[in-house]
């Protein structure tokens, strides 16, 4: 067969497969064009999920009549006046592909009017371009796309139901609206209004899009380093989601789904979020345009950072600061923080004193079994300096029931609470120079596939109170374990740690990796549900919780205690 050049129509249809694979992509491209044109208000109307019709109207600077024909040509763009700018993109579009691609596979009608000029229209149907005609219309641009993929029926088969396509299109619009709070957005689907966003400040726009619940539970994130800045809101540990869909990331005003940033979120929240749950966040990253390459993905929803590890490390640090973790000094500076977020009951505790006093954290629980509950409650009032109150009984060998000074009942999950305390204790030791190791009477050989990774990390692990070395292929020899943990089985603990080291990756500061590793250790060294506790042990646990920051959630982000006040009782008993 002889070689021949493809016709422009065919080339555009092929390109269209990448740029406009579904209505959401059409909405995204057209709205981005409107934003690039400086629009203050953008109106979107969809029919049949956008498959039948997508209309995008803006009040931007418009396209002069003489350029209208060029606008729908392939590789025609006004956004790269100099080609050298390709490496410092300041607009959302720059490839000159959207309009010709849409025109190749649908019926496109582009009407535009510059301020002080007349309106003109050009249409492209299945790649066939009409002559530019005078038209009528307000200043700005109006793009209507009918019958998506009518010209390429094979592609049409890949579309999902109008409902699913409509949802995806609205989602694409929401993501752009989040990135551009100063612009007003309206959207309707089959005549029904779905979005109506007035121009707003960033936080107000976040609340409009992610909900008042999120905004109320969210923590401000802010950070700046070497020309890079991060700002936004991150959900508190109690605000979790079953998937990562409510993680909104905006880089230089471009909504992106960047795996690097997703990992950063996962690592930052690991100790305060249960496995399988996801944080919600709206984060805005600004960095010099030449630090990011947006030209790696046809739809520009993924990008490449020139210094990816640095960006990831910075994002993790900013998030962890927002969450109330100290960073940069071993396990964190636990003496200078207070509870950075509210647990189920908004108590605030005095700062902990990890190296003074006879707290629970100082004295591991005696392992002896103790007399069964319930206890006799003394008649003296509960001292007000103990907000978690006096232990009354152990329930189901899992929970501690206590009476608070204000008469509320407090229910503490003994494992969750102890895990948090162990965690804090380990962090404090780490901060004070390293976690104390307890040599094993007999070194233990543990076989596991990631043995080499652990052996490589041996110096790091020594700071965690874990002394080990490689022991042939696929095994390590453990000589000492962190003293605080008692004597847990080393095998599951090492498997967890190996996984942790693998996930957090090389680029993350040592301090952060250790911090995350500590959370894993804590889980292995804590009293389990099902252990009977003596009255003194229960009270010691309550006192230690009061002294400990972040005591309201366990290392996995579940609450450690619940509080029922008199008002709740009155309501439950129908007294109010
Ligand atoms: P790109 O956005 O990559 O430049 P497009 O095919 O999306 O390519 O658009 C081509 C050109 O048409 C743009 O560079 C811009 O000059 C013009 N244009 C498209 N949409 C609009 C709009 N809504 N308002 C003003 N100009 C527009
Ligand atoms: Mg464009």
XYZ file of C-alpha atoms and ligand atoms in Angstrom, residues 29 32-33 36 79 93-94 98 300, ligand 2:
10
model
C -12.896 22.523 26.733
C -11.865 26.634 29.646
C -12.021 28.708 26.477
C -9.235 32.036 29.003
C -2.628 31.616 23.299
C -5.842 26.040 26.436
C -2.909 26.328 24.037
C -10.725 21.697 20.903
C -4.468 18.258 30.498
Mg -9.355 25.673 24.148
